[in-house]
Short mmCIF file of C-alpha atoms and ligand atoms in Angstrom, two decimals:
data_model
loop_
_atom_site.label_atom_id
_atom_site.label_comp_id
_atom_site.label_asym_id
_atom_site.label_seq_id
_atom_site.Cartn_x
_atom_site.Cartn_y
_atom_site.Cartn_z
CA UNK A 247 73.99 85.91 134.34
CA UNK A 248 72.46 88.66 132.20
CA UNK A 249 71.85 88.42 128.03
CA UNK A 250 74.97 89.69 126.34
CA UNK A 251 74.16 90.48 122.69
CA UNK A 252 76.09 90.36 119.39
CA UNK A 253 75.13 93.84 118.86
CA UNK A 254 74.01 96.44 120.47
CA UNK A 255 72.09 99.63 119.12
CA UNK A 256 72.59 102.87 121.36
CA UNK A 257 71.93 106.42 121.08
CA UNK A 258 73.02 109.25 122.54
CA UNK A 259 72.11 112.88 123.32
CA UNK A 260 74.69 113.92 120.73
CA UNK A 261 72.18 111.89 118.02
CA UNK A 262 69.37 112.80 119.35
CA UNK A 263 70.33 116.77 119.76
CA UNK A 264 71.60 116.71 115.82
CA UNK A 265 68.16 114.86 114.40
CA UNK A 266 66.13 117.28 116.22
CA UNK A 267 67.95 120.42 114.89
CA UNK A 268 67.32 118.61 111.51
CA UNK A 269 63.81 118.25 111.97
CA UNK A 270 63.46 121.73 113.59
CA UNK A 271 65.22 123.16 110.39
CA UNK A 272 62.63 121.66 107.83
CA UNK A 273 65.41 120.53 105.84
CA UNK A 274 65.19 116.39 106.03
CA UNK A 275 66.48 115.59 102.45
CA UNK A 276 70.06 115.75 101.28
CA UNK A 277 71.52 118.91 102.60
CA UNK A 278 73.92 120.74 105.09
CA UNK A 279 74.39 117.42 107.38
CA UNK A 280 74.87 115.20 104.91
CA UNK A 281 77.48 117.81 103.50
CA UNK A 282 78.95 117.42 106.73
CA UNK A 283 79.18 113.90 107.35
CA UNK A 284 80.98 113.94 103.72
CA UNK A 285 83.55 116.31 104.95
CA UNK A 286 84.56 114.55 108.33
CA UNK A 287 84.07 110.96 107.43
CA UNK A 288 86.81 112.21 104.27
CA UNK A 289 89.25 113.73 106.51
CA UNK A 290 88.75 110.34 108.86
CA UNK A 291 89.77 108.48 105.95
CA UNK A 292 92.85 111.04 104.43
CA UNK A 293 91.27 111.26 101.14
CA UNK A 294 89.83 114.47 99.20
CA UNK A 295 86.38 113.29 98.67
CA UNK A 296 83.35 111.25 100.54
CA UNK A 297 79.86 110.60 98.86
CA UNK A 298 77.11 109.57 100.93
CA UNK A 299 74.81 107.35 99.13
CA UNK A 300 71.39 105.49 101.01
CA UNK A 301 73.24 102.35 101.80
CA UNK A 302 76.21 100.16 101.54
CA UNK A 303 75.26 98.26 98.74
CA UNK A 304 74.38 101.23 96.87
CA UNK A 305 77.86 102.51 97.40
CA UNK A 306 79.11 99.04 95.65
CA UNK A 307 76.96 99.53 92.63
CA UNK A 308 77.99 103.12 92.23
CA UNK A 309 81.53 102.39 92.37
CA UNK A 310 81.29 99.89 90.28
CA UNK A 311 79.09 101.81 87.55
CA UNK A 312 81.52 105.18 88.23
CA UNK A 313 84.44 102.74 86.89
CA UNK A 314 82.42 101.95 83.68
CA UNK A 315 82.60 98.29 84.08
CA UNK A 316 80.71 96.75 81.35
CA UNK A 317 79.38 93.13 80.88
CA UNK A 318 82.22 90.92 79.74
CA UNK A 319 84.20 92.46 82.08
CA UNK A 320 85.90 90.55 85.44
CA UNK A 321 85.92 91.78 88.85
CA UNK A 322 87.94 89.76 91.44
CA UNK A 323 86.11 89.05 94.64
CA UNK A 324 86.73 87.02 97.83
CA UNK A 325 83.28 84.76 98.18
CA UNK A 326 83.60 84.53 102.25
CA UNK A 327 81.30 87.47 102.15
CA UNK A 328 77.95 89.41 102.83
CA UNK A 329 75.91 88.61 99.42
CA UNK A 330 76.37 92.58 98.58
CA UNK A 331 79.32 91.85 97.08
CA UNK A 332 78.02 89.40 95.00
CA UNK A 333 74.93 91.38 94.39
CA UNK A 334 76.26 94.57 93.62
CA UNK A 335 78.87 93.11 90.79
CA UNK A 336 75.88 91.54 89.54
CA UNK A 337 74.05 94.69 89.10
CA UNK A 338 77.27 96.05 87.68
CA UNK A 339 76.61 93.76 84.64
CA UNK A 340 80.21 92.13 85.49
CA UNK A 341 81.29 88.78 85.92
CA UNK A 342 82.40 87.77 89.30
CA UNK A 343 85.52 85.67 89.40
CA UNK A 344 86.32 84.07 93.09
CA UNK A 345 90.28 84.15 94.48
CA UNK A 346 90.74 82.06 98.00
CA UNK A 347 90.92 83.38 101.11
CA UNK A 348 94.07 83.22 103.56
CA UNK A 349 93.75 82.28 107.39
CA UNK A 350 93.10 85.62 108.57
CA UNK A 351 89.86 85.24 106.65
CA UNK A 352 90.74 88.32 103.83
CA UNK A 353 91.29 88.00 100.25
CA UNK A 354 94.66 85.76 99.04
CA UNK A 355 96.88 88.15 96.89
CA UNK A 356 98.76 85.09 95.39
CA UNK A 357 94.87 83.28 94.32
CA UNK A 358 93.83 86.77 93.16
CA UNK A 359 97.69 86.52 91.01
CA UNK A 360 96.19 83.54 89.26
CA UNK A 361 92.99 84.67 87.94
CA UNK A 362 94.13 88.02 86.41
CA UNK A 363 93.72 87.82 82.54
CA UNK A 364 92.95 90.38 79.71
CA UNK A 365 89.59 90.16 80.90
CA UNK A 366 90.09 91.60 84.52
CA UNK A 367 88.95 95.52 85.23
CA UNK A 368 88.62 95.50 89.03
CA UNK A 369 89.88 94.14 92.22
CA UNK A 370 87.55 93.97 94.88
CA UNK A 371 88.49 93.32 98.35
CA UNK A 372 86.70 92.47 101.56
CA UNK A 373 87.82 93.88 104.97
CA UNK A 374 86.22 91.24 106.81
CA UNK A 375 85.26 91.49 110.37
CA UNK A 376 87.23 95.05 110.57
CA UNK A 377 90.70 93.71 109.37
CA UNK A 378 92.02 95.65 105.78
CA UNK A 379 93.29 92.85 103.27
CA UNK A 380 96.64 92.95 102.62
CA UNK A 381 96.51 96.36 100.38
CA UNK A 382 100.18 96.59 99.75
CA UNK A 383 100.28 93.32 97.87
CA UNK A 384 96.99 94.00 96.09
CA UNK A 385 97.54 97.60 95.26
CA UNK A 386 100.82 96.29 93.03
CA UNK A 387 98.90 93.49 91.57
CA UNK A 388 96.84 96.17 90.73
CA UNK A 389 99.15 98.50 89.45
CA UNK A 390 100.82 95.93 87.51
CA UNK A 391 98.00 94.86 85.77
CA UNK A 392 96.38 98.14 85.27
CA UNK A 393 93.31 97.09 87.32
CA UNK A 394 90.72 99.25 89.61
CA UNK A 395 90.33 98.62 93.35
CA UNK A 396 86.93 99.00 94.78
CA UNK A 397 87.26 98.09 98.58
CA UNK A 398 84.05 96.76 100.66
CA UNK A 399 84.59 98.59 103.76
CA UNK A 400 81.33 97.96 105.17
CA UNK A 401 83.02 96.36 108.15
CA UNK A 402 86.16 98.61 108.69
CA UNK A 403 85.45 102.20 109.12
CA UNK A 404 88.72 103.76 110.00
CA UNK A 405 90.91 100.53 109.89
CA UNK A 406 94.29 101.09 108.47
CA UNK A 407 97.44 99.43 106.67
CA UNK A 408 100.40 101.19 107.84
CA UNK A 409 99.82 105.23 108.01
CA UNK A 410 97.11 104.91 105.37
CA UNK A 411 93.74 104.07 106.09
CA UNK A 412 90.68 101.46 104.36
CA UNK A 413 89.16 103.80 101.63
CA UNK A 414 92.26 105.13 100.40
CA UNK A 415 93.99 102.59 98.57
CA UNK A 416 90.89 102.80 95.91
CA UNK A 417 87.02 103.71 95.67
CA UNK A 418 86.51 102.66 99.29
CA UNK A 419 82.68 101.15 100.06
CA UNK A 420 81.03 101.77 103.41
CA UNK A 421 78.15 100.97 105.37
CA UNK A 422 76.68 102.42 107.50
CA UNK A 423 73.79 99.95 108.51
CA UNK A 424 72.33 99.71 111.93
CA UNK A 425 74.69 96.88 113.05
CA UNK A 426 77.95 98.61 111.77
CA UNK A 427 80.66 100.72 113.81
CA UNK A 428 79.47 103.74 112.48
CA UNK A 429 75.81 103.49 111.41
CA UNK A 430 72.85 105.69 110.94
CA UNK A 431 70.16 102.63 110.38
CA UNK A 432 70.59 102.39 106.45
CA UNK A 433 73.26 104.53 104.43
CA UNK A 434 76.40 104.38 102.37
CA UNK A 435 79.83 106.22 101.72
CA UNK A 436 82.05 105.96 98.81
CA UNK A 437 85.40 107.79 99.50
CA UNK A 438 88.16 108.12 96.56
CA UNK A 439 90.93 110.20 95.68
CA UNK A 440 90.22 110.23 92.19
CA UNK A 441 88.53 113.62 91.85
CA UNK A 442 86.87 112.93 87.97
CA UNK A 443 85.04 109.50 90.19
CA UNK A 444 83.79 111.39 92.95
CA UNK A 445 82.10 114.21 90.34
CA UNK A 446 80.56 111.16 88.52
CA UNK A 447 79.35 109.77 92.18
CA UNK A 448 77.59 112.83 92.57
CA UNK A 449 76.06 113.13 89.14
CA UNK A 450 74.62 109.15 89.36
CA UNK A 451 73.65 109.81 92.85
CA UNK A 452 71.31 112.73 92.06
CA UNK A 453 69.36 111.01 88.47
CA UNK A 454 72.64 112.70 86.31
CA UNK A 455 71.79 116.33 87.38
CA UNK A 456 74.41 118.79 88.91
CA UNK A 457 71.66 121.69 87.80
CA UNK A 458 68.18 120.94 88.32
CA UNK A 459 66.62 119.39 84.69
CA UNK A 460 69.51 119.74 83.05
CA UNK A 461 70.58 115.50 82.66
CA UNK A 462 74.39 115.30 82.16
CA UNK A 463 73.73 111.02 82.41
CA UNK A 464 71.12 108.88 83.10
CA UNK A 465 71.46 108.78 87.07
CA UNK A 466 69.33 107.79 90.05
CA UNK A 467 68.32 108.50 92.97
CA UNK A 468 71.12 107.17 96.06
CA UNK A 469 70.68 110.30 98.09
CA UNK A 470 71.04 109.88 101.95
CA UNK A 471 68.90 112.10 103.89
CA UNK A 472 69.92 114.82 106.55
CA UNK A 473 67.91 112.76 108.91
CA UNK A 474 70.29 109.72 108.57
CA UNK A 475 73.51 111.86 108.38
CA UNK A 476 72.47 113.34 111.76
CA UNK A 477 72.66 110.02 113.33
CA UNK A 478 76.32 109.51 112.14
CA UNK A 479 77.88 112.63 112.49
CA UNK A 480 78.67 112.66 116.11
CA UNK A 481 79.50 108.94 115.27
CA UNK A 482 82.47 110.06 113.36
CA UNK A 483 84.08 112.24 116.43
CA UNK A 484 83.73 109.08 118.76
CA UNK A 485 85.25 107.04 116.17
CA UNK A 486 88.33 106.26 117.35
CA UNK A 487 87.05 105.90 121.05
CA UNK A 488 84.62 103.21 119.90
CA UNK A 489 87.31 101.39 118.19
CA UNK A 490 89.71 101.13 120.91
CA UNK A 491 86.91 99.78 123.32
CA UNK A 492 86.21 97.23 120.65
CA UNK A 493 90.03 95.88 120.58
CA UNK A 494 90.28 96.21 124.34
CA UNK A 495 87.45 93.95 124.47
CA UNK A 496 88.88 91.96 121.70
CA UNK A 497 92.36 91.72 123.60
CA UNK A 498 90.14 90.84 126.69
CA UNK A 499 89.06 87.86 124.81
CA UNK A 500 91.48 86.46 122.90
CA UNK A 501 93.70 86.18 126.42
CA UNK A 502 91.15 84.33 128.21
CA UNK A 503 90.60 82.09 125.65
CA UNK A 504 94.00 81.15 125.09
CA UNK A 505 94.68 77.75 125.11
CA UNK A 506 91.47 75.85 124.29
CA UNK A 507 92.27 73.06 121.91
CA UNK A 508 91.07 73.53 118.48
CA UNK A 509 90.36 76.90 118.77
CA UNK A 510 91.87 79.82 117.11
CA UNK A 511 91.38 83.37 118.15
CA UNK A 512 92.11 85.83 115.87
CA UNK A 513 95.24 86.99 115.08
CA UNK A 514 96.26 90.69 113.28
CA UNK A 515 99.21 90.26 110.29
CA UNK A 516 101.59 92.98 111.47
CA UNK A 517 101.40 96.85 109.62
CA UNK A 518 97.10 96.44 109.56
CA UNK A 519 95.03 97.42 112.38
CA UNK A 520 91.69 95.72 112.76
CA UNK A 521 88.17 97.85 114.07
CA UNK A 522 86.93 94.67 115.56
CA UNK A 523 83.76 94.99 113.84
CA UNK A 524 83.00 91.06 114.30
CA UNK A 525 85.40 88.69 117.04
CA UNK A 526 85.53 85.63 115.17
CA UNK A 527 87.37 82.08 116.49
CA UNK A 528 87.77 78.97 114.54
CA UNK A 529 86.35 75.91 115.98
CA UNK A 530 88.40 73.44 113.87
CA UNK A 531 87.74 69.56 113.46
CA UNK A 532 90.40 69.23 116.80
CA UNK A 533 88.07 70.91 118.82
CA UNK A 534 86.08 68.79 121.55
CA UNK A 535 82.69 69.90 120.44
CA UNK A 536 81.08 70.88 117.19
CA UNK A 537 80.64 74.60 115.92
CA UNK A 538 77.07 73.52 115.83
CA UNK A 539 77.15 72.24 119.94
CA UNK A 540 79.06 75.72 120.29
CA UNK A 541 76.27 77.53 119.25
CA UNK A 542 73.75 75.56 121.57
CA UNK A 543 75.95 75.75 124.58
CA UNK A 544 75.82 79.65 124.03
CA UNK A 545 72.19 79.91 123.27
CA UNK A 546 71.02 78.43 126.84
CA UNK A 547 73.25 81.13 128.08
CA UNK A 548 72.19 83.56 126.14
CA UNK A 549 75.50 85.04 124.83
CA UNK A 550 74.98 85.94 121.49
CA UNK A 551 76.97 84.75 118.56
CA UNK A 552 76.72 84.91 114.46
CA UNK A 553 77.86 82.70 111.76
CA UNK A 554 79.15 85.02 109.26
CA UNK A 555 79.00 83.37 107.22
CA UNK A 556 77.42 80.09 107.12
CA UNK A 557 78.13 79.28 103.18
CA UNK A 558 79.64 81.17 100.33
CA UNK A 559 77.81 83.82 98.81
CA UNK A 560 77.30 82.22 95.38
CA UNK A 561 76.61 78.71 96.92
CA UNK A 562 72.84 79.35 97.10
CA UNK A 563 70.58 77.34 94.73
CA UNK A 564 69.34 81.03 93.79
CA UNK A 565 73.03 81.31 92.15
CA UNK A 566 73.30 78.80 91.05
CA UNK A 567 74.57 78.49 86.98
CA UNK A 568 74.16 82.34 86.96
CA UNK A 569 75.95 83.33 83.70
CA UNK A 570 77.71 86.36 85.64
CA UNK A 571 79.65 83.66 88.54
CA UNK A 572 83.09 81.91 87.45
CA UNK A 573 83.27 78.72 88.76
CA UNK A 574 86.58 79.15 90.95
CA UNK A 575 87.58 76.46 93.43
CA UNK A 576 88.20 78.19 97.10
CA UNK A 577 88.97 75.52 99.60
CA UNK A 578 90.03 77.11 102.26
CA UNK A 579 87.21 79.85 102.12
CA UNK A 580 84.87 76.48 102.05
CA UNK A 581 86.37 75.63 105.34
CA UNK A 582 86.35 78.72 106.69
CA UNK A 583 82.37 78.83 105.98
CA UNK A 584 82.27 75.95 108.25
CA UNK A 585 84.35 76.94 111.14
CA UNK A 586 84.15 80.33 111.70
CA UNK A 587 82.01 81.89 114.68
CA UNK A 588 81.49 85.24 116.31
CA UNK A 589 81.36 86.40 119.46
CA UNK A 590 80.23 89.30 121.27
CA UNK A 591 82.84 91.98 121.25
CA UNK A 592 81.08 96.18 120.66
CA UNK A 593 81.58 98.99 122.52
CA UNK A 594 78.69 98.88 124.79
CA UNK A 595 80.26 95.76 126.51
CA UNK A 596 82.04 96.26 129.64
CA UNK A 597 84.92 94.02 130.94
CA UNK A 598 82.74 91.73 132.93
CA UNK A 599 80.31 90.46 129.64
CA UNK A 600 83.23 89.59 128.22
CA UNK A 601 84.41 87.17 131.16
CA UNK A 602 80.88 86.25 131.26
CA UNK A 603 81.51 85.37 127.34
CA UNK A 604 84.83 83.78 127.82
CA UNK A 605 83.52 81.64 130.88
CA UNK A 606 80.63 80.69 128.81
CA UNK A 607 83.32 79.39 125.92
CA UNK A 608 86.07 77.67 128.40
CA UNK A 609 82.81 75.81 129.83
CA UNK A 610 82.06 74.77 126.61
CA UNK A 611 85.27 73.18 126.47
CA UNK A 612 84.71 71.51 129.40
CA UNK A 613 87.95 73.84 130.73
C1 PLP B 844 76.80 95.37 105.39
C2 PLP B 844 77.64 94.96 104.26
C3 PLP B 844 77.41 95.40 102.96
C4 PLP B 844 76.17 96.14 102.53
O1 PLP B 844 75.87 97.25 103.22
P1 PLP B 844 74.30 97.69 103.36
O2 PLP B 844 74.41 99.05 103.95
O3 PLP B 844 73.64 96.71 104.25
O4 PLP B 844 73.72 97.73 101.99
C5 PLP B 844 78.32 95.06 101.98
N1 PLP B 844 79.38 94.28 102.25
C6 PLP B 844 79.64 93.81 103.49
C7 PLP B 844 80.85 92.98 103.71
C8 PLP B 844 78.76 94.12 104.53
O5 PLP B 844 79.01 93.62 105.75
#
């Protein structure tokens, strides 16, 4: 039995013919590539406009700052996340207020419902793992209440909810970090509809100038580099292959371990299609072994496998009384925290690492 990794970093001629015409051109900053990457990964996404920023987080922060949220203000998060989304409402100068979660691990429309008050400016969903959140309940909460939606997409590049997809039901926030579906090492895009936000995008990105020296805002510097964009642009054409070998290899999974008591594969709420970005099973207190012994059992086979995540985001001691952090009960996010697991499902593997995977699993569970 060979190592099968939770992620897997490859690169093709297609990559490596576009960074070399990048470097040939003398042209590594912000320029013609990145230009491109903006136009397909907008057209991927149906929506007028894509920004490319230098990373995910950066994306968060600018869509946050291109809404004008000011301190005082709320922003409704889920806080089963990556600490980005915590971190970059900090920065925002918000205050973070924390609905539930459902069972497919994304945000609880009815919990974010509760917690709207004349202090709330922004919704900001999670599509964990590669599924959307339930958009068409939160976009009319949100267009009840008058409220933005920022969407972390970092996971879900090209997921969609009906014919529409992630990125498209508000500012939409993705990564493109070196473990994501499409990724370029570090790097960020912001796609909108809104053509007023993406002009103020471009003006923060680039320290408030659209004319060199002549600063329309104070601004800063969230450029991406041709060098970076090069790496994702032939990403972009192969997204839709790389997604579909992602849910056959989820599909692969979930049928072979069907059955196992106390385990729950993942399951997709009908009308939203999910990239697969993580697999994630629940190992619930039913289950004849521990998350924990899980995680040992795979280790001396070396199958890979993540905790994403381990606690929530603002239950660090580093968060701890933070001024900016409501302090919203979330039980079943707190379970959640505690049960979830991930196992190896990218593009790279082939049909036999995942049986390898599954009979690593049914072992486990002494099947
Ligand atoms: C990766 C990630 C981010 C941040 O993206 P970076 O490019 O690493 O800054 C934000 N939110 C979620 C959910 C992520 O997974």
């Amino acid at each position: 039995m060979s190592s099968i990794p939770i992620t897997s970093v490859v690169i093709g001629p297609e990559e490596e013919a576009a960074v070399l015409s990048v470097l040939r051109s003398g042209r590594l900053a912000q320029g013609p590539m990145v230009a491109e990457l903006e136009r397909s990964f907008a057209e991927l996404c149906g929506v007028p406009h894509a920004v490319a920023v230098s990373n995910g987080t950066v994306a968060l922060v600018a869509a946050l700052e291109a809404l004008g949220l000011q301190p005082g203000d709320e922003v409704i998060t889920t806080p089963f996340s990556f600490a980005a989304t915590l971190n970059a409402i900090l920065e925002s100068g918000a205050t973070v207020r924390f609905a539930d979660i459902r069972d497919d691990f994304t945000i609880d429309p009815a919990s974010v419902q509760a917690l709207i008050n004349d202090r709330t400016k922004a919704l900001l969903p999670v599509h964990l793992y590669g599924l959307p959140a339930d958009m068409t309940a939160l976009t009319e909460i949100a267009d009840a209440a008058g409220l933005a939606i920022v969407e972390d997409a970092a996971q879900a590049h090209g997921a969609r909810v009906g014919d529409r997809a992630v990125g498209s039901f508000g500012v939409g926030c993705f990564s493109m970090y070196a473990t994501k579906n499409l990724q370029c090492g570090e790097g960020g895009l912001i796609t909108t509809s809104d053509d007023a936000i993406a002009d103020r995008l471009r003006l923060l990105r680039n320290q408030g100038m659209r004319v060199r020296y002549q600063y329309e805002a104070p601004g800063h510097n969230w450029r991406l580099t041709d060098l970076q964009a090069a790496i994702a642009v032939p990403q972009v054409g192969r997204l839709a292959e790389t997604t579909a070998r992602r849910a056959a290899n989820a599909a692969r999974l979930t049928a072979g371990l069907a059955g196992l008591p106390g385990l729950t594969t993942p399951s997709v709420p009908s009308g939203r299609s999910h990239v697969w970005h993580q697999y994630t099973v629940r190992i619930g207190a039913d289950a004849p072994l521990s998350r924990d012994d899980l995680g040992k059992w795979l280790d001396e086979r070396q199958i890979g496998y993540g905790l994403y995540y381990p606690r929530l985001m603002h239950h660090y001691d580093c968060y701890a009384g933070h001024p900016q952090i409501g302090t919203d009960e979330t039980p079943r996010a707190l379970r959640a925290a505690t049960e979830a697991l991930s196992l190896p499902v990218h593009q790279h593997l082939v049909d036999d690492d995942i049986d390898q995977v599954i009979e690593a699993v049914r072992g486990a569970f002494n099947d």
